[in-house]
Coordinates of C-alpha atoms in Angstrom, one line a residue:
M1 CA 68.2 -104.0 136.2
S2 CA 68.1 -100.4 134.2
P3 CA 66.7 -97.6 136.2
Y4 CA 64.5 -96.8 133.4
Y5 CA 63.2 -99.9 133.2
E6 CA 62.7 -101.0 136.7
R7 CA 59.8 -100.1 139.0
Q8 CA 59.8 -101.0 142.9
P9 CA 56.2 -102.4 143.7
D10 CA 55.8 -99.4 146.2
A11 CA 57.7 -96.7 144.4
Q12 CA 55.9 -93.2 144.3
V13 CA 58.2 -91.9 141.2
L14 CA 57.9 -93.7 137.8
P15 CA 60.9 -93.6 135.5
Y16 CA 61.2 -90.6 133.0
V17 CA 60.1 -91.5 129.2
A18 CA 60.2 -88.8 126.5
N19 CA 57.4 -88.2 124.3
V20 CA 57.3 -86.5 120.5
S21 CA 54.5 -86.6 118.7
W22 CA 53.6 -84.8 115.5
P23 CA 50.3 -83.1 116.2
R24 CA 46.8 -84.7 116.0
S25 CA 48.7 -88.4 116.5
G26 CA 46.9 -89.5 119.7
H27 CA 49.3 -88.0 122.3
H28 CA 46.3 -86.7 124.7
L29 CA 44.8 -90.0 124.1
L30 CA 48.1 -91.8 125.4
V31 CA 48.2 -89.3 128.3
R32 CA 44.7 -90.4 129.2
L33 CA 45.1 -93.8 129.0
L34 CA 48.6 -93.6 131.0
T35 CA 46.9 -91.1 133.5
A36 CA 43.8 -93.8 134.1
Y37 CA 46.0 -97.1 134.3
F38 CA 48.9 -95.0 136.8
G39 CA 46.6 -93.0 138.5
P40 CA 47.9 -90.3 140.5
R41 CA 51.5 -91.8 140.2
F42 CA 51.9 -90.7 136.8
G43 CA 53.7 -87.3 136.3
Y44 CA 53.3 -85.6 132.6
C45 CA 54.9 -82.5 131.5
E46 CA 54.1 -80.5 128.0
Y47 CA 57.7 -79.3 127.0
H48 CA 57.9 -75.4 127.5
I49 CA 54.6 -74.6 128.9
P50 CA 55.0 -73.5 132.3
K51 CA 52.3 -74.7 134.8
K52 CA 50.1 -72.2 136.6
D53 CA 51.3 -74.1 140.2
P54 CA 53.7 -71.6 141.0
R55 CA 55.7 -74.8 142.6
F56 CA 56.1 -76.2 139.6
P57 CA 57.6 -73.4 136.8
C58 CA 58.4 -75.2 134.1
C59 CA 62.6 -75.7 133.9
G60 CA 62.8 -75.6 129.8
S61 CA 64.6 -78.6 129.5
F62 CA 63.7 -81.7 127.5
P63 CA 63.1 -84.4 128.7
C64 CA 62.2 -82.3 132.6
E65 CA 64.9 -82.3 134.7
K66 CA 62.0 -82.6 137.8
R67 CA 62.4 -86.1 137.8
N68 CA 60.9 -86.3 141.1
K69 CA 57.8 -85.0 139.6
I70 CA 57.5 -85.8 135.6
S71 CA 57.8 -89.1 134.2
M72 CA 56.8 -88.3 131.0
S73 CA 58.1 -85.0 128.8
K74 CA 56.1 -84.0 125.5
S75 CA 57.2 -81.9 122.8
H76 CA 56.4 -81.3 119.2
D77 CA 59.5 -79.7 117.7
F78 CA 57.9 -77.6 115.8
D79 CA 60.9 -76.2 114.6
L80 CA 63.4 -79.4 114.1
S81 CA 65.8 -77.9 116.8
L82 CA 64.8 -80.2 119.6
S83 CA 68.2 -82.5 120.3
I84 CA 67.3 -86.1 120.4
P85 CA 67.3 -87.4 124.1
T86 CA 69.6 -90.0 125.1
G87 CA 69.7 -91.8 128.0
C88 CA 66.1 -92.4 128.4
P89 CA 63.2 -94.2 126.3
I90 CA 61.3 -92.1 123.5
I91 CA 57.8 -92.6 122.3
V92 CA 57.4 -91.2 119.0
Q93 CA 54.0 -90.7 118.3
W94 CA 52.6 -90.7 114.4
R95 CA 50.1 -90.5 112.0
E96 CA 49.0 -91.0 108.3
P97 CA 49.4 -87.5 106.9
L98 CA 46.0 -86.6 105.5
G99 CA 44.4 -87.7 108.9
A100 CA 46.5 -85.7 110.9
I101 CA 46.5 -82.7 108.9
Q102 CA 42.5 -82.8 108.5
S103 CA 42.5 -83.0 112.5
S104 CA 45.1 -79.7 112.7
F105 CA 42.9 -78.1 110.2
E106 CA 39.7 -78.3 112.4
L107 CA 41.8 -77.5 115.7
G108 CA 43.1 -74.2 113.8
L109 CA 39.5 -73.2 113.3
R110 CA 38.8 -72.7 116.9
T111 CA 41.5 -69.8 116.6
G112 CA 39.1 -67.8 114.0
K113 CA 41.0 -69.1 111.0
P114 CA 39.1 -69.3 107.7
D115 CA 36.8 -72.3 107.1
T116 CA 37.1 -72.3 103.3
A117 CA 38.6 -75.2 100.6
E118 CA 41.5 -72.8 99.4
A119 CA 42.5 -72.0 103.3
F120 CA 42.6 -76.2 103.7
A121 CA 44.5 -76.6 100.5
S122 CA 47.2 -74.0 101.7
F123 CA 47.5 -75.1 105.1
A124 CA 47.6 -78.7 103.9
E125 CA 50.4 -77.8 101.7
H126 CA 52.7 -76.4 104.3
R127 CA 52.0 -78.6 107.1
A128 CA 52.7 -81.9 104.6
A129 CA 55.9 -80.2 103.9
S130 CA 57.1 -80.4 107.8
Y131 CA 55.6 -83.7 108.1
R132 CA 58.4 -85.0 105.9
R133 CA 60.8 -83.4 107.9
F134 CA 59.5 -84.5 111.2
M135 CA 59.4 -87.8 109.8
A136 CA 63.0 -88.0 108.4
K137 CA 64.3 -87.1 111.9
W138 CA 62.5 -89.1 114.3
L139 CA 61.4 -92.1 112.3
E140 CA 64.1 -92.5 109.9
A141 CA 67.1 -91.8 112.0
P142 CA 68.7 -94.3 114.0
I143 CA 67.6 -94.0 117.4
E144 CA 68.3 -96.0 120.6
Y145 CA 65.4 -96.7 122.4
R146 CA 62.8 -95.1 120.5
L147 CA 59.3 -96.7 120.1
A148 CA 57.2 -95.6 117.3
V149 CA 53.3 -95.6 117.8
E150 CA 50.8 -95.4 115.2
Y151 CA 47.5 -93.5 115.9
D152 CA 45.5 -95.8 113.8
E153 CA 47.2 -98.9 115.5
L154 CA 46.8 -97.5 118.7
C155 CA 42.9 -96.8 117.9
A156 CA 43.0 -100.6 116.5
D157 CA 44.7 -102.1 119.1
P158 CA 44.8 -100.3 122.3
R159 CA 45.6 -103.5 124.5
S160 CA 48.4 -104.1 122.5
I161 CA 50.2 -100.8 121.9
L162 CA 49.6 -99.7 125.5
G163 CA 51.2 -103.1 126.7
D164 CA 53.8 -102.2 124.9
V165 CA 54.2 -98.4 126.0
L166 CA 54.2 -99.8 129.3
H167 CA 57.0 -101.7 128.9
L168 CA 59.1 -98.2 129.1
W169 CA 57.8 -98.1 132.8
G170 CA 59.0 -101.9 133.9
E171 CA 55.4 -103.1 133.2
H172 CA 56.1 -106.0 131.8
Q173 CA 53.2 -108.0 132.9
P174 CA 50.1 -104.7 133.1
D175 CA 47.6 -105.2 135.7
Q176 CA 45.0 -106.9 132.9
E177 CA 41.9 -105.4 135.3
R178 CA 43.2 -101.9 134.9
L179 CA 44.3 -101.9 131.4
S180 CA 41.3 -102.9 130.1
A181 CA 39.7 -100.3 133.1
A182 CA 41.6 -97.5 131.0
I183 CA 40.9 -98.5 127.6
N184 CA 36.9 -98.9 128.4
S185 CA 36.4 -96.0 130.1
V186 CA 38.7 -93.2 128.6
P187 CA 37.2 -90.0 127.2
H188 CA 36.8 -89.5 123.9
V189 CA 37.3 -85.7 122.4
T190 CA 37.3 -84.6 119.0
Y191 CA 37.1 -80.9 117.2
K192 CA 34.4 -80.6 114.7
D193 CA 32.4 -77.3 113.3
R194 CA 34.7 -75.3 115.4
N195 CA 33.8 -77.2 118.6
R196 CA 35.1 -79.2 121.5
Q197 CA 33.0 -82.2 121.6
F198 CA 34.4 -84.2 124.9
R199 CA 32.3 -87.4 125.4
D200 CA 33.4 -89.1 128.7
G201 CA 33.4 -92.9 129.5
V202 CA 33.5 -93.7 125.4
G203 CA 36.7 -95.9 125.5
V204 CA 39.2 -95.8 122.7
N205 CA 37.6 -95.4 119.1
A206 CA 38.5 -93.7 115.8
E207 CA 35.7 -92.4 114.0
R208 CA 37.4 -90.1 111.4
R209 CA 37.5 -91.1 107.4
V210 CA 39.4 -88.6 105.2
E211 CA 37.4 -89.5 102.7
D212 CA 34.0 -87.6 104.4
F213 CA 36.1 -84.7 105.1
R214 CA 33.9 -81.3 103.6
Y215 CA 36.6 -80.3 101.6
Y216 CA 37.9 -84.1 100.4
D217 CA 39.4 -83.9 96.6
E218 CA 41.0 -86.6 95.4
A219 CA 44.0 -84.7 93.6
L220 CA 44.4 -82.3 96.2
F221 CA 44.8 -85.1 98.6
D222 CA 47.1 -87.3 96.3
R223 CA 49.2 -84.1 95.9
I224 CA 49.3 -83.5 99.9
R225 CA 49.9 -87.3 100.1
E226 CA 53.2 -87.4 97.5
I227 CA 54.3 -84.0 99.8
A228 CA 54.2 -85.6 103.0
L229 CA 55.7 -88.9 101.8
G230 CA 57.6 -88.1 98.8
K231 CA 57.2 -90.3 95.6
A232 CA 60.0 -93.0 95.7
A233 CA 59.3 -94.7 99.3
S234 CA 57.3 -94.9 102.5
P235 CA 59.4 -92.9 105.0
F236 CA 58.5 -95.8 107.7
R237 CA 58.8 -99.1 106.0
G238 CA 61.6 -101.3 107.2
R239 CA 63.2 -98.4 108.7
A240 CA 61.0 -97.9 111.6
T241 CA 59.1 -100.5 113.9
R242 CA 56.2 -100.3 116.2
T243 CA 58.3 -101.4 119.0
G244 CA 62.0 -100.1 118.4
A245 CA 62.9 -99.6 121.8
R246 CA 66.2 -101.4 122.8
R247 CA 67.1 -101.9 126.2
P248 CA 69.9 -100.2 127.4
V249 CA 73.1 -102.9 128.2
N250 CA 72.8 -103.5 131.6
A251 CA 68.7 -104.2 131.7
A252 CA 67.6 -107.1 133.1
A253 CA 67.5 -110.5 131.8
E254 CA 66.0 -111.0 128.4
D255 CA 62.8 -112.5 129.6
S256 CA 62.0 -109.4 131.1
A257 CA 62.8 -107.2 127.9
P258 CA 60.1 -105.2 126.0
R259 CA 58.6 -107.2 122.9
A260 CA 60.4 -106.5 119.9
V261 CA 57.5 -106.8 117.6
Q262 CA 59.3 -106.6 113.9
Q263 CA 55.8 -104.8 112.0
S264 CA 55.9 -102.3 109.5
A265 CA 54.1 -98.7 110.1
G266 CA 51.2 -99.7 108.1
V267 CA 51.9 -96.7 105.3
Q268 CA 51.6 -97.9 101.8
D269 CA 54.3 -96.9 99.4
S270 CA 52.8 -94.5 97.1
A271 CA 54.7 -95.2 94.1
P272 CA 56.8 -98.3 93.5
A273 CA 60.5 -98.7 94.8
P274 CA 63.1 -97.2 91.9
Q275 CA 65.2 -99.8 90.4
P276 CA 68.8 -99.7 90.3
P277 CA 69.7 -98.5 86.7
A278 CA 71.2 -100.9 83.9
K279 CA 74.9 -100.7 83.7
A280 CA 76.4 -99.6 80.7
P281 CA 78.2 -101.9 78.1
A282 CA 81.9 -102.2 78.9
Q283 CA 82.5 -100.9 75.5
A284 CA 79.9 -97.8 75.4
D285 CA 81.9 -94.1 75.3
A286 CA 82.0 -92.4 78.8
E287 CA 79.4 -89.8 77.6
D288 CA 77.2 -92.3 76.2
K289 CA 76.5 -94.0 79.7
P290 CA 73.0 -94.1 81.1
P291 CA 72.7 -92.0 84.3
Q292 CA 74.0 -93.4 87.1
H293 CA 70.9 -92.7 89.6
Q294 CA 68.0 -93.5 90.9
L295 CA 66.2 -90.5 90.5
R296 CA 62.3 -90.8 89.3
P297 CA 61.2 -88.9 85.9
G298 CA 60.9 -85.1 86.4
E299 CA 63.3 -85.3 89.6
R300 CA 66.5 -83.1 89.8
V301 CA 69.3 -82.6 91.8
V302 CA 70.7 -79.0 92.6
F303 CA 73.8 -78.4 94.1
L304 CA 74.6 -74.9 96.2
H305 CA 77.9 -74.0 95.5
I306 CA 79.3 -72.0 98.4
P307 CA 82.7 -71.2 97.2
K308 CA 86.0 -72.1 99.5
C309 CA 83.6 -74.6 101.9
G310 CA 85.2 -78.0 99.6
G311 CA 82.5 -78.1 97.0
S312 CA 84.4 -78.9 94.0
S313 CA 85.2 -82.3 94.8
L314 CA 81.2 -82.7 95.5
S315 CA 80.3 -81.0 92.5
A316 CA 82.7 -82.9 90.0
M317 CA 81.2 -86.7 91.9
L318 CA 77.4 -85.4 91.3
A319 CA 78.3 -84.3 87.8
S320 CA 79.8 -87.9 87.1
K321 CA 76.4 -89.0 87.6
F322 CA 74.5 -87.7 85.0
R323 CA 75.1 -87.3 81.0
K324 CA 77.1 -84.4 80.0
E325 CA 74.2 -82.6 78.4
E326 CA 71.9 -83.1 81.5
V327 CA 74.5 -81.0 83.8
L328 CA 74.3 -77.0 83.8
F329 CA 77.2 -75.7 85.4
R330 CA 77.1 -72.0 86.2
R331 CA 79.5 -69.6 88.4
D332 CA 76.8 -66.9 88.5
D333 CA 73.3 -66.7 90.0
I334 CA 71.5 -66.5 86.5
L335 CA 68.8 -69.5 86.9
P336 CA 66.4 -67.2 87.7
T337 CA 66.8 -65.9 84.4
M338 CA 66.1 -68.8 82.5
G339 CA 63.0 -70.3 81.0
P340 CA 61.7 -73.0 82.4
A341 CA 61.6 -74.6 79.2
E342 CA 65.2 -74.2 79.1
L343 CA 65.6 -75.5 82.6
R344 CA 63.9 -78.5 81.8
K345 CA 66.6 -79.8 79.5
Y346 CA 68.9 -80.4 82.3
R347 CA 68.7 -82.8 85.5
Y348 CA 72.1 -81.5 87.5
F349 CA 72.7 -77.7 88.4
T350 CA 75.8 -76.9 90.0
G351 CA 76.8 -73.5 90.6
H352 CA 77.4 -70.3 93.1
F353 CA 73.8 -69.8 93.1
S354 CA 71.3 -68.6 96.1
K355 CA 67.9 -69.6 97.2
Y356 CA 66.1 -67.6 94.3
G357 CA 68.2 -69.4 91.8
I358 CA 67.2 -72.9 93.6
D359 CA 63.8 -71.9 93.6
A360 CA 63.7 -71.2 89.7
V361 CA 64.5 -74.9 89.3
P362 CA 61.1 -76.3 87.8
G363 CA 60.0 -79.9 89.6
P364 CA 60.8 -81.9 92.2
K365 CA 64.3 -81.5 93.4
R366 CA 67.0 -83.0 95.7
V367 CA 69.1 -79.9 97.1
V368 CA 72.3 -80.2 98.7
T369 CA 75.1 -78.1 100.0
V370 CA 78.0 -77.9 101.6
L371 CA 78.8 -75.3 105.2
R372 CA 81.9 -74.2 106.6
E373 CA 82.8 -72.6 109.5
P374 CA 82.6 -68.8 108.1
R375 CA 85.6 -67.3 109.4
E376 CA 87.9 -70.3 108.1
R377 CA 85.8 -69.8 104.6
I378 CA 86.7 -66.1 104.5
L379 CA 90.5 -66.8 105.2
S380 CA 90.6 -69.6 102.9
L381 CA 88.6 -67.2 100.1
Y382 CA 91.8 -64.8 100.7
Y383 CA 94.4 -67.1 100.7
F384 CA 93.1 -68.5 97.6
W385 CA 92.7 -65.5 95.8
R386 CA 96.3 -64.3 97.2
S387 CA 97.9 -67.7 95.5
H388 CA 96.8 -66.6 92.0
R389 CA 99.8 -65.4 89.9
G390 CA 99.8 -61.7 89.0
D391 CA 100.4 -62.0 85.6
V392 CA 97.0 -64.2 85.4
A393 CA 95.1 -62.2 87.4
K394 CA 95.6 -59.4 85.6
R395 CA 95.4 -61.0 81.9
L396 CA 92.3 -62.6 83.6
N397 CA 90.9 -59.2 85.3
L398 CA 90.2 -61.0 87.7
K399 CA 89.2 -58.2 90.5
G400 CA 89.1 -60.5 93.9
P401 CA 92.8 -62.3 93.5
L402 CA 94.5 -58.7 92.4
L403 CA 93.0 -57.0 95.9
A404 CA 94.1 -60.2 98.0
R405 CA 97.3 -59.9 96.5
E406 CA 97.9 -56.1 97.4
L407 CA 96.5 -56.0 100.5
S408 CA 97.5 -57.5 103.8
L409 CA 94.8 -59.8 105.3
V410 CA 93.5 -57.0 107.9
D411 CA 93.1 -54.6 105.1
F412 CA 91.4 -56.8 102.7
L413 CA 89.0 -57.7 105.4
K414 CA 88.4 -53.7 106.0
S415 CA 88.2 -53.3 102.4
K416 CA 84.5 -51.5 100.9
S417 CA 85.9 -53.1 97.4
P418 CA 82.4 -54.5 95.9
E419 CA 84.2 -57.8 95.1
V420 CA 85.5 -58.1 98.7
V421 CA 82.3 -56.7 100.6
S422 CA 80.2 -59.3 98.5
S423 CA 82.2 -62.3 99.2
V424 CA 82.5 -61.9 102.8
N425 CA 80.2 -60.1 104.3
N426 CA 77.7 -62.6 106.0
F427 CA 77.8 -64.2 102.8
L428 CA 76.2 -67.5 103.9
V429 CA 73.1 -66.1 105.1
R430 CA 72.6 -63.8 102.2
V431 CA 72.9 -66.7 99.9
M432 CA 70.1 -68.0 102.1
L433 CA 68.2 -65.0 102.1
G434 CA 68.3 -64.5 98.0
P435 CA 70.6 -62.0 96.1
V436 CA 70.7 -59.8 98.8
Q437 CA 73.1 -56.8 98.2
I438 CA 75.0 -55.1 100.9
N439 CA 73.9 -51.3 100.3
A440 CA 70.4 -52.2 99.0
S441 CA 69.1 -55.0 100.8
Q442 CA 65.9 -55.2 99.1
G443 CA 63.6 -55.1 102.3
F444 CA 65.8 -57.3 104.5
R445 CA 67.4 -55.6 107.0
L446 CA 71.1 -57.1 107.6
D447 CA 70.7 -55.9 111.2
D448 CA 68.3 -57.7 112.3
R449 CA 70.1 -60.6 113.1
E450 CA 67.0 -62.6 114.3
Y451 CA 65.1 -62.2 111.4
C452 CA 68.0 -62.9 109.1
V453 CA 69.3 -66.2 110.8
E454 CA 65.8 -67.6 111.3
T455 CA 64.7 -66.7 107.7
A456 CA 68.2 -68.5 106.5
I457 CA 67.6 -71.3 108.6
T458 CA 64.0 -71.9 107.6
N459 CA 64.9 -71.8 104.2
L460 CA 68.2 -74.3 104.5
Q461 CA 65.8 -76.6 106.2
R462 CA 64.2 -77.1 102.9
F463 CA 67.2 -79.1 101.1
N464 CA 67.6 -82.3 101.3
Y465 CA 70.7 -82.9 102.6
V466 CA 73.7 -80.3 104.2
A467 CA 77.0 -81.4 104.4
F468 CA 80.0 -79.8 106.2
T469 CA 83.6 -79.4 105.5
D470 CA 85.0 -80.8 108.4
T471 CA 82.9 -84.3 108.1
L472 CA 82.7 -84.2 104.0
D473 CA 84.3 -87.4 103.8
H474 CA 81.4 -89.2 106.1
D475 CA 79.0 -86.6 105.1
V476 CA 78.6 -87.6 101.2
K477 CA 79.1 -91.0 101.6
E478 CA 75.9 -90.8 104.0
M479 CA 74.5 -88.3 101.4
M480 CA 74.7 -90.0 97.8
P481 CA 72.5 -93.1 98.5
L482 CA 69.9 -91.2 100.7
I483 CA 69.5 -88.8 97.4
G484 CA 69.3 -91.8 95.2
L485 CA 73.1 -91.4 93.7
G486 CA 74.4 -94.7 94.8
D487 CA 77.0 -95.6 97.0
V488 CA 80.5 -93.9 97.2
D489 CA 83.9 -95.6 98.7
S490 CA 85.9 -91.8 99.0
V491 CA 85.6 -88.3 98.3
E492 CA 88.4 -87.0 95.9
R493 CA 89.7 -83.8 97.0
R494 CA 89.9 -80.7 94.6
N495 CA 91.0 -77.0 95.0
T496 CA 92.8 -77.7 98.1
F497 CA 96.3 -75.6 98.3
D498 CA 98.2 -78.6 97.6
N499 CA 96.7 -79.2 94.5
L500 CA 96.8 -75.4 93.4
T501 CA 100.4 -75.3 93.6
D502 CA 100.8 -78.5 91.5
N503 CA 99.5 -76.0 88.4
P504 CA 102.6 -73.2 88.4
A505 CA 100.8 -71.6 85.5
H506 CA 98.1 -70.1 87.2
F507 CA 98.7 -70.5 90.9
E508 CA 102.1 -70.0 93.1
P509 CA 102.8 -70.7 96.6
I510 CA 102.4 -68.4 99.6
E511 CA 102.8 -68.2 103.0
R512 CA 99.6 -68.2 105.5
E513 CA 100.1 -65.5 108.6
E514 CA 98.5 -66.3 111.5
P515 CA 95.3 -63.5 111.7
N516 CA 96.5 -60.9 114.7
D517 CA 93.4 -59.6 117.3
E518 CA 92.6 -56.7 114.8
A519 CA 92.1 -59.5 111.9
W520 CA 89.7 -61.7 114.6
D521 CA 87.9 -58.3 115.2
C522 CA 87.3 -57.4 111.6
L523 CA 86.3 -61.7 110.7
R524 CA 83.7 -61.3 113.9
R525 CA 82.0 -58.2 112.4
L526 CA 81.9 -59.7 108.9
T527 CA 80.1 -63.2 110.1
F528 CA 77.7 -61.7 113.0
L529 CA 75.1 -63.3 111.1
D530 CA 76.8 -66.3 109.5
M531 CA 78.2 -67.4 112.9
A532 CA 75.1 -67.7 114.5
F533 CA 73.2 -69.4 110.9
Y534 CA 76.1 -71.7 111.2
K535 CA 76.0 -72.8 115.0
R536 CA 71.9 -73.2 114.4
A537 CA 73.3 -75.5 111.2
R538 CA 75.2 -77.7 113.3
D539 CA 72.8 -77.9 116.0
L540 CA 70.3 -79.1 113.3
K541 CA 72.4 -81.2 111.6
H542 CA 70.5 -84.3 112.0
T543 CA 67.5 -82.9 110.8
L544 CA 69.0 -82.0 107.5
R545 CA 68.5 -85.2 106.0
C546 CA 65.5 -85.5 103.8
P547 CA 65.8 -88.3 101.0
Y548 CA 62.6 -86.9 99.6
P549 CA 62.4 -84.1 96.9
M550 CA 60.9 -81.0 97.5

């Protein structure tokens, strides 16, 4: 029998379970219920909050490594950097967004935050965007041994929900007397008027209605719900079950397995699911074909094309889903200088933009990009530029390729030429911060590693999909249907060195030299921000998958 589900009658230590919860989704209520049911045998750890007892300092791990003491570890995963645990059951607690946000606002008032309609609206919009990301990671993604617990269901049917939870600790036939006692006697805690209201022995109940909130405004709450859930579909319906925790393959017989209640999470779609577009007539001209996407009216797609990350193939594939007149391609970061009326003419934007360019695109948008290991990107850029024919580079006054042809790799990396510096010096982070110039950083201190990297990652987390060059085929196949652009079978590679040499009028074959120690030292200095950013992005890869427009 699996150690995660078996409990001997005389056992003093319970199997461990991970718990990830959106704030104000009933986590502490669940802890009180489990404590009342198990008594002193139940252990609990609030992730990264060291206990006052010096015998049990925080181990800083999730789930807690002190498994002789802790049976459930909790995290809110506020920055979405937490790795999804493996090898143990995971309880994911969530709540309808408006109720959760309202409750969080009330809790925050205890710290002295202003209690005004304007303050609530600002807080709610910010929290709703985070809510969408949290749900995409923890309820959209396929996770083994996951039990999704919704707050309103827990309050409405605590016996059934708590019974499902107890299965994770091997309680396949819970003691009904203890279960009733826990449900009926648990204290009720709420926050109102800057005060914590504690009522002992009330039992499980839910008293809050969002319509009764003092700052309730139908238009505002509709907007918050749209931000949190997206227009196209609910992030839960058909994807997460109330008891989605599957047993390990070596678990006991099926008759002792947790119940698999295939029940939707109960969140209503905020708009009907989009219908597939009609197919174009066979005889229609290619440029007159209907768009091959499922975007809703007013939604747009933006592709941040970072040079030498393999994005040319993806850019062309995305463009093929739109009419020719709906596509805007720009090599420069000119979008902020264009008026909203002009930008609204287009549905797909592709080019070498920055964060500022992306922000200039009006309306809801789905933003995607491709990242590459920073040192590999610089080497690829150098040899791409170097492969330009000399006469072509001179005729077109291509300063970057001219310099690459003249300079060795080390001299190129040491060059102070603006064309080189602007393209290689921590280029990824600078793009994600905005149009940051090396010698006039507009307030950004590029030597402040923590600030720059964290800000760049925060901006990246707003993207709907971040692909990576080394997994591009897999990523694009996953990305296209997720952002409403249909399935693809394969990704055609463009602008590879093999393809470029097939165009002898512009490119010529070159030899690539292995970087020496001096070159590697230069690359390290040029990517001290980018490497930290890229590593964080790889660690967060599973969170950078959000189907709802920002």
